[in-house]
PDB file of C-alpha atoms in Angstrom:
ATOM      1  CA  MET A  49     136.161 189.238  55.655  1.00 49.00           C
ATOM      2  CA  THR A  50     134.062 187.839  52.587  1.00 51.00           C
ATOM      3  CA  ILE A  51     130.525 188.433  51.883  1.00 50.00           C
ATOM      4  CA  ASP A  52     128.355 185.795  50.109  1.00 50.00           C
ATOM      5  CA  SER A  53     125.969 186.489  47.412  1.00 51.00           C
ATOM      6  CA  MET A  54     123.114 186.537  49.809  1.00 55.00           C
ATOM      7  CA  ARG A  55     124.732 189.487  52.066  1.00 64.00           C
ATOM      8  CA  CYS A  56     124.022 187.342  55.273  1.00 71.00           C
ATOM      9  CA  MET A  57     126.057 186.847  58.045  1.00 70.00           C
ATOM     10  CA  THR A  58     128.144 183.731  58.141  1.00 78.00           C
ATOM     11  CA  ALA A  59     130.744 182.400  60.345  1.00 78.00           C
ATOM     12  CA  GLU A  60     133.226 183.308  58.200  1.00 74.00           C
ATOM     13  CA  ILE A  61     132.256 186.979  57.963  1.00 73.00           C
ATOM     14  CA  GLU A  62     131.582 186.991  61.747  1.00 76.00           C
ATOM     15  CA  ALA A  63     135.348 186.037  62.386  1.00 79.00           C
ATOM     16  CA  GLY A  64     136.522 188.780  59.912  1.00 77.00           C
ATOM     17  CA  VAL A  65     134.427 191.515  61.575  1.00 85.00           C
ATOM     18  CA  ALA A  66     137.064 192.331  64.293  1.00 86.00           C
ATOM     19  CA  PRO A  67     139.871 192.484  62.068  1.00 88.00           C
ATOM     20  CA  ALA A  68     138.142 194.618  59.532  1.00 87.00           C
ATOM     21  CA  ALA A  69     137.065 196.962  62.118  1.00 88.00           C
ATOM     22  CA  ALA A  70     140.510 197.344  63.491  1.00 89.00           C
ATOM     23  CA  LEU A  71     141.752 197.937  60.020  1.00 90.00           C
ATOM     24  CA  PHE A  72     138.955 200.717  59.517  1.00 90.00           C
ATOM     25  CA  HIS A  73     139.794 202.073  63.156  1.00 90.00           C
ATOM     26  CA  SER A  74     143.623 202.228  62.201  1.00 92.00           C
ATOM     27  CA  LEU A  75     142.620 204.635  59.376  1.00 92.00           C
ATOM     28  CA  SER A  76     139.850 206.576  61.266  1.00 91.00           C
ATOM     29  CA  ASP A  77     142.058 209.346  61.973  1.00 94.00           C
ATOM     30  CA  ALA A  78     142.639 212.195  59.513  1.00 93.00           C
ATOM     31  CA  THR A  79     146.260 212.713  60.347  1.00 97.00           C
ATOM     32  CA  ARG A  80     146.964 208.956  59.786  1.00 97.00           C
ATOM     33  CA  LEU A  81     144.885 209.208  56.323  1.00 95.00           C
ATOM     34  CA  ARG A  82     147.051 212.028  55.088  1.00 96.00           C
ATOM     35  CA  ILE A  83     150.340 210.172  56.064  1.00 97.00           C
ATOM     36  CA  VAL A  84     148.994 207.346  53.887  1.00 97.00           C
ATOM     37  CA  GLN A  85     148.086 209.407  51.052  1.00 95.00           C
ATOM     38  CA  ARG A  86     151.623 211.043  51.162  1.00 97.00           C
ATOM     39  CA  LEU A  87     153.476 207.557  51.630  1.00 97.00           C
ATOM     40  CA  ALA A  88     151.498 206.514  48.519  1.00 95.00           C
ATOM     41  CA  CYS A  89     153.646 208.914  46.437  1.00 95.00           C
ATOM     42  CA  GLY A  90     156.888 207.155  47.805  1.00 96.00           C
ATOM     43  CA  GLU A  91     158.993 206.800  50.869  1.00 97.00           C
ATOM     44  CA  ALA A  92     159.410 209.879  53.147  1.00 98.00           C
ATOM     45  CA  ARG A  93     161.367 210.750  56.547  1.00 98.00           C
ATOM     46  CA  VAL A  94     159.448 211.877  59.406  1.00 97.00           C
ATOM     47  CA  VAL A  95     161.281 215.684  58.883  1.00 97.00           C
ATOM     48  CA  ASP A  96     159.647 215.286  55.135  1.00 98.00           C
ATOM     49  CA  LEU A  97     156.326 214.507  56.724  1.00 98.00           C
ATOM     50  CA  THR A  98     156.341 217.209  59.132  1.00 98.00           C
ATOM     51  CA  GLU A  99     157.246 219.693  56.536  1.00 97.00           C
ATOM     52  CA  GLN A 100     154.585 218.524  54.264  1.00 97.00           C
ATOM     53  CA  LEU A 101     151.732 218.290  56.426  1.00 97.00           C
ATOM     54  CA  GLY A 102     152.506 221.003  58.938  1.00 97.00           C
ATOM     55  CA  LEU A 103     152.413 218.900  61.954  1.00 97.00           C
ATOM     56  CA  ALA A 104     154.690 218.497  64.953  1.00 97.00           C
ATOM     57  CA  GLN A 105     157.508 215.559  64.669  1.00 97.00           C
ATOM     58  CA  SER A 106     155.842 214.118  67.946  1.00 97.00           C
ATOM     59  CA  THR A 107     152.568 213.762  65.875  1.00 97.00           C
ATOM     60  CA  ILE A 108     153.795 212.329  62.962  1.00 98.00           C
ATOM     61  CA  SER A 109     156.091 209.905  65.073  1.00 97.00           C
ATOM     62  CA  LYS A 110     152.982 208.849  67.094  1.00 97.00           C
ATOM     63  CA  HIS A 111     150.769 208.122  64.102  1.00 97.00           C
ATOM     64  CA  LEU A 112     153.717 206.285  62.122  1.00 97.00           C
ATOM     65  CA  ALA A 113     154.060 203.984  65.148  1.00 96.00           C
ATOM     66  CA  CYS A 114     150.070 203.497  65.040  1.00 95.00           C
ATOM     67  CA  LEU A 115     150.478 202.511  61.225  1.00 96.00           C
ATOM     68  CA  ARG A 116     153.627 200.717  61.737  1.00 96.00           C
ATOM     69  CA  ASP A 117     151.684 198.347  64.861  1.00 94.00           C
ATOM     70  CA  CYS A 118     148.800 197.663  62.135  1.00 92.00           C
ATOM     71  CA  GLY A 119     151.474 196.563  59.538  1.00 94.00           C
ATOM     72  CA  LEU A 120     150.289 199.221  57.104  1.00 96.00           C
ATOM     73  CA  VAL A 121     153.568 201.309  57.219  1.00 97.00           C
ATOM     74  CA  ASP A 122     157.154 200.028  57.379  1.00 97.00           C
ATOM     75  CA  TYR A 123     160.704 201.785  57.323  1.00 97.00           C
ATOM     76  CA  ARG A 124     164.226 201.261  56.182  1.00 97.00           C
ATOM     77  CA  THR A 125     167.203 202.716  57.585  1.00 97.00           C
ATOM     78  CA  GLN A 126     170.063 204.296  55.885  1.00 96.00           C
ATOM     79  CA  GLY A 127     172.622 205.884  58.341  1.00 96.00           C
ATOM     80  CA  ARG A 128     170.989 207.879  60.927  1.00 95.00           C
ATOM     81  CA  GLN A 129     167.692 208.277  58.618  1.00 96.00           C
ATOM     82  CA  SER A 130     164.693 206.252  58.568  1.00 97.00           C
ATOM     83  CA  PHE A 131     162.474 206.228  55.516  1.00 98.00           C
ATOM     84  CA  TYR A 132     159.176 205.157  55.826  1.00 98.00           C
ATOM     85  CA  SER A 133     156.672 203.468  53.060  1.00 98.00           C
ATOM     86  CA  LEU A 134     153.596 201.866  52.695  1.00 97.00           C
ATOM     87  CA  THR A 135     153.679 197.940  53.202  1.00 97.00           C
ATOM     88  CA  ARG A 136     150.286 197.463  51.627  1.00 93.00           C
ATOM     89  CA  PRO A 137     149.989 199.524  48.245  1.00 90.00           C
ATOM     90  CA  GLU A 138     146.471 197.991  47.787  1.00 93.00           C
ATOM     91  CA  LEU A 139     145.428 200.091  50.778  1.00 94.00           C
ATOM     92  CA  MET A 140     145.020 202.875  48.157  1.00 94.00           C
ATOM     93  CA  ASP A 141     142.678 200.875  46.496  1.00 95.00           C
ATOM     94  CA  LEU A 142     140.564 200.772  49.533  1.00 94.00           C
ATOM     95  CA  LEU A 143     140.952 204.402  49.938  1.00 93.00           C
ATOM     96  CA  ALA A 144     139.533 205.022  46.489  1.00 94.00           C
ATOM     97  CA  ALA A 145     136.747 202.776  46.827  1.00 93.00           C
ATOM     98  CA  ALA A 146     135.932 204.514  50.029  1.00 89.00           C
ATOM     99  CA  GLU A 147     136.173 207.839  47.807  1.00 88.00           C
ATOM    100  CA  GLY A 148     133.519 206.340  45.549  1.00 90.00           C
ATOM    101  CA  VAL A 149     131.014 205.552  48.309  1.00 87.00           C
ATOM    102  CA  LEU A 150     131.529 209.054  49.726  1.00 84.00           C
ATOM    103  CA  ALA A 151     130.586 210.429  46.359  1.00 86.00           C
ATOM    104  CA  ALA A 152     127.672 207.778  45.624  1.00 90.00           C
ATOM    105  CA  THR A 153     126.225 208.843  49.239  1.00 86.00           C
ATOM    106  CA  GLY A 154     126.452 212.632  48.563  1.00 78.00           C
ATOM    107  CA  ASP A 155     129.064 212.698  51.653  1.00 71.00           C
ATOM    108  CA  ALA A 156     126.254 211.753  53.924  1.00 80.00           C
ATOM    109  CA  VAL A 157     128.894 209.900  56.237  1.00 76.00           C
ATOM    110  CA  ALA A 158     130.775 213.353  56.517  1.00 72.00           C
ATOM    111  CA  LEU A 159     127.630 214.932  57.800  1.00 73.00           C
ATOM    112  CA  CYS A 160     126.605 212.051  60.071  1.00 75.00           C
ATOM    113  CA  PRO A 161     126.455 213.398  63.767  1.00 77.00           C
ATOM    114  CA  ASN A 162     127.716 210.600  65.142  1.00 74.00           C
ATOM    115  CA  TYR A 163     131.007 210.326  62.853  1.00 68.00           C
ATOM    116  CA  GLY A 164     130.943 213.454  60.913  1.00 64.00           C
ATOM    117  CA  THR A 165     133.944 215.676  60.222  1.00 58.00           C
ATOM    118  CA  VAL A 166     136.113 216.722  63.165  1.00 51.00           C
ATOM    119  CA  PRO A 167     137.139 220.577  62.461  1.00 47.00           C
ATOM    120  CA  VAL A 168     140.700 220.758  61.348  1.00 43.00           C
ATOM    121  CA  ALA A 169     141.795 223.093  64.165  1.00 40.00           C
ATOM    122  CA  GLN A 170     140.992 219.931  66.604  1.00 43.00           C
ATOM    123  CA  GLU A 171     142.615 217.424  64.262  1.00 45.00           C
ATOM    124  CA  VAL A 172     145.779 219.189  64.046  1.00 43.00           C
ATOM    125  CA  GLY A 173     146.010 219.370  67.930  1.00 43.00           C
ATOM    126  CA  ARG A 174     146.028 215.491  68.315  1.00 40.00           C
TER     127      ARG A 174
END
């Protein structure tokens, strides 16, 4: 998805909206964002992620499957273990840009009644 200097809708932008929306939807879950942030530090096994994030194995596995399906995460096997890693390190640049936007807007998105923060207790139960 590219935006021209006039910031108007073009056929190229229109064609890129659905894939961009899918990308942002794949990152719209706090657990998936936590997994991505952890994997930015290096590869990890499911057991490592469950210990570090304090979530159930089934929750971690479900979210890893989503991230794998989106092509953002992959794994390698070593014996009976699977080591997960980011496939696109530039994803961290995107998240850094998002943090910049949040800082510039005074976290208005986080306070938005439509898309605001989900309480942690509800998020952990997912």
